[in-house]
Amino acid sequence: GQNIDQPTEMTATEGAIVQINCTYQTSGFNGLFWYQQHAGEAPTFLSYNVLDGLEEKGRFSSFLSRSKGYSYLLLKELQMKDSASYLCAVRDRKQAGTALIFGKGTTLSVSS
Amino acid sequence: DTGVSQDPRHKITKRGQNVTFRCDPISEHNRLYWYRQTLGQGPEFLTYFQNEAQLEKSRLLSDRFSAERPKGSFSTLEIQRTEQGDSAMYLCASSSTEGTEAFFGQGTRLTVV
């Protein structure tokens, strides 16, 4: 994911709100995805943005600005089980067609 | 169908041996992807099938790697003459149409000794 940047690690406390940023560079942008991955497990889908704006799904929201090449994932009312790696991924038709290009992931640690 | 399944979950092999992994996607999904993930990194795209046709291959996929999806259902990924650098988690994902999320399997963890 050399064209996708996200922070390596973040920490937060239970009940707090955390925002994980992602910036990207593509030549054929066709959607941005956020996945959650617990250690040793498969990535699981959280959200999908293809148009600018905010998508809300329960405690999770994702924002996209295509002109800025920027997205964020917002996690509210943090719980201990939210400790995981959060992967930002883009679909770029000119790089990998329909496949997703992933960032390195942000490891979130939630403490009590 | 409970999701994407991969077999085996773990594989330890000696350098120079050949290994083959299997992926069974969600039954109605026509798109199937293989990724490789190493510790501390996000998944890296390897190859993509739509039905039985292999439509995309990453530059990461060397000549030692080959993938098939003969009947448009399950897929296999073979690595010949394994090297220590091949040690990684190999993930399979499937999706039904472009624009929807891909569902990942639990992966096959390969260790080359």
XYZ file of C-alpha atoms in Angstrom:
225
model
C 0.000 0.000 0.000
C 2.668 2.531 -0.885
C 0.085 5.094 -1.941
C -2.014 4.829 1.211
C -0.952 6.419 4.485
C -2.463 5.914 7.906
C -0.989 6.195 11.408
C 0.755 3.090 12.674
C -0.650 3.114 16.192
C -3.274 4.912 18.255
C -4.419 4.584 21.846
C -7.690 5.582 23.464
C -9.793 4.846 26.534
C -13.137 3.111 26.881
C -16.096 5.329 26.092
C -14.026 7.835 24.136
C -14.167 8.788 20.467
C -11.256 8.144 18.115
C -10.657 9.239 14.523
C -8.329 7.259 12.281
C -7.170 9.185 9.223
C -6.218 7.823 5.839
C -4.741 9.654 2.856
C -4.356 8.101 -0.555
C -3.151 8.733 -4.090
C -4.854 7.051 -7.009
C -5.267 7.640 -10.709
C -8.509 5.710 -11.093
C -10.328 5.999 -7.774
C -13.323 3.735 -7.495
C -14.155 3.469 -3.822
C -12.643 3.420 -0.347
C -13.145 0.686 2.242
C -12.404 0.300 5.933
C -11.802 -3.130 7.425
C -11.234 -4.252 11.012
C -8.767 -7.032 11.728
C -8.236 -8.649 15.112
C -4.899 -10.366 15.663
C -4.767 -13.703 13.898
C -8.171 -13.257 12.280
C -9.514 -12.328 8.864
C -10.283 -8.704 7.991
C -13.986 -7.880 8.376
C -15.783 -5.174 6.419
C -16.751 -1.970 8.240
C -17.632 0.650 5.640
C -17.577 1.716 2.008
C -17.459 5.249 0.542
C -17.485 6.123 -3.128
C -19.046 9.598 -2.976
C -17.965 12.506 -0.793
C -19.512 12.732 2.618
C -20.207 10.818 5.767
C -21.537 7.266 6.030
C -22.821 6.303 9.455
C -23.336 2.781 10.719
C -23.980 2.463 14.424
C -20.900 3.405 16.441
C -18.800 3.603 13.274
C -18.766 6.396 10.686
C -16.564 6.923 7.663
C -15.920 10.128 5.748
C -14.531 10.670 2.270
C -13.186 13.690 0.405
C -12.152 12.641 -3.089
C -10.657 16.027 -3.969
C -8.339 15.833 -0.967
C -7.617 12.115 -1.230
C -8.668 11.808 2.389
C -10.851 9.595 4.525
C -11.367 8.993 8.205
C -12.974 6.321 10.309
C -14.691 7.553 13.447
C -15.318 5.152 16.308
C -17.635 6.315 19.091
C -18.269 4.915 22.580
C -15.129 2.829 22.384
C -15.173 -0.647 23.861
C -12.302 -2.941 24.755
C -13.280 -5.231 21.894
C -12.516 -2.408 19.454
C -8.808 -3.028 20.046
C -7.726 -4.192 16.609
C -5.984 -3.139 13.408
C -8.015 -0.865 11.131
C -7.210 -1.131 7.453
C -7.914 1.576 4.900
C -8.189 0.261 1.336
C -8.914 1.830 -2.035
C -10.057 0.441 -5.329
C -8.003 1.893 -8.168
C -8.997 0.757 -11.639
C -5.643 1.755 -13.099
C -3.523 -0.072 -10.515
C -5.304 -3.262 -9.646
C -8.657 -3.195 -11.386
C -11.334 -4.385 -9.028
C -8.965 -5.522 -6.269
C -8.361 -3.492 -3.133
C -5.069 -1.795 -2.325
C -4.558 -1.764 1.425
C -2.672 0.534 3.720
C -0.457 -0.926 6.429
C -3.181 -0.575 9.025
C -3.584 1.356 12.250
C -3.310 -0.637 15.467
C -5.803 0.754 17.976
C -5.392 -0.072 21.651
C -8.353 0.654 23.898
C -7.700 0.735 27.632
C -10.042 0.902 30.592
C -22.764 -21.397 3.440
C -21.107 -19.730 6.372
C -18.453 -17.760 4.516
C -15.136 -18.090 2.763
C -13.179 -21.122 3.884
C -9.498 -21.838 3.391
C -7.515 -24.994 3.835
C -5.152 -25.671 5.469
C -5.125 -23.073 8.216
C -1.444 -23.621 8.866
C 1.351 -25.083 6.753
C 5.002 -25.583 7.641
C 7.238 -26.626 4.784
C 10.910 -26.928 4.029
C 12.547 -24.524 1.642
C 12.367 -25.806 -1.917
C 9.146 -27.773 -1.454
C 5.918 -27.052 -3.298
C 2.733 -26.139 -1.436
C -0.894 -25.765 -2.513
C -3.664 -23.904 -0.731
C -7.382 -24.119 -1.343
C -10.095 -21.485 -1.084
C -13.849 -22.070 -1.181
C -15.640 -18.747 -1.697
C -19.201 -17.898 -0.731
C -21.234 -19.935 -3.186
C -22.984 -17.170 -5.128
C -19.849 -14.999 -5.434
C -18.294 -14.889 -8.877
C -15.257 -12.793 -7.917
C -12.353 -14.321 -6.022
C -9.146 -12.651 -4.822
C -5.877 -13.875 -3.324
C -3.853 -11.638 -1.006
C -0.679 -12.090 1.019
C -0.184 -10.460 4.410
C 2.980 -10.261 6.506
C 3.211 -9.117 10.096
C 2.518 -5.424 10.552
C 1.436 -4.925 6.960
C -1.881 -4.729 5.194
C -2.912 -7.427 2.722
C -1.125 -7.234 -0.661
C -3.071 -8.154 -3.783
C -1.814 -11.198 -5.685
C -4.434 -12.201 -8.241
C -8.129 -11.981 -9.153
C -10.625 -14.317 -10.824
C -14.018 -13.578 -12.271
C -15.683 -16.958 -12.558
C -12.965 -19.226 -13.996
C -11.024 -16.465 -15.754
C -7.895 -15.066 -14.125
C -8.255 -11.387 -15.023
C -5.564 -9.667 -12.975
C -2.152 -10.602 -11.606
C 0.064 -8.479 -9.413
C 3.724 -7.878 -10.162
C 4.244 -9.591 -6.783
C 3.157 -12.878 -8.318
C 6.439 -14.422 -9.455
C 6.725 -17.338 -11.852
C 6.814 -19.693 -8.855
C 3.210 -18.789 -8.031
C 0.239 -20.103 -9.948
C -3.469 -19.912 -9.237
C -6.432 -21.680 -10.760
C -10.197 -21.620 -10.501
C -11.126 -24.413 -12.883
C -14.909 -24.457 -12.558
C -15.472 -20.968 -11.289
C -16.043 -22.211 -7.754
C -13.089 -23.104 -5.495
C -9.581 -21.854 -6.221
C -6.080 -23.133 -5.558
C -2.851 -21.220 -5.091
C 0.371 -23.139 -5.626
C 3.843 -21.993 -4.690
C 6.712 -23.942 -6.223
C 10.233 -24.126 -4.794
C 9.240 -22.216 -1.673
C 11.626 -19.655 -0.203
C 11.799 -18.259 3.319
C 10.464 -14.962 1.990
C 7.236 -16.713 1.069
C 6.383 -17.071 4.756
C 3.183 -15.091 5.234
C -0.556 -15.338 5.711
C -2.319 -16.085 2.429
C -5.834 -14.670 2.396
C -8.651 -15.433 0.007
C -11.633 -13.118 -0.456
C -14.783 -13.230 -2.549
C -17.442 -10.759 -3.630
C -20.538 -10.790 -5.751
C -20.353 -7.542 -7.723
C -18.032 -4.603 -8.079
C -18.752 -1.923 -5.509
C -19.686 -4.298 -2.722
C -17.420 -5.490 0.029
C -15.145 -8.486 -0.218
C -15.487 -11.196 2.423
C -12.243 -12.699 3.636
C -11.417 -16.219 4.716
C -9.409 -16.991 7.844
C -6.264 -17.418 5.788
C -3.523 -20.008 5.477
C -0.411 -19.232 7.482
C 2.658 -20.505 5.655
C 5.987 -20.948 7.391
C 8.986 -21.899 5.267
C 11.881 -23.307 7.286
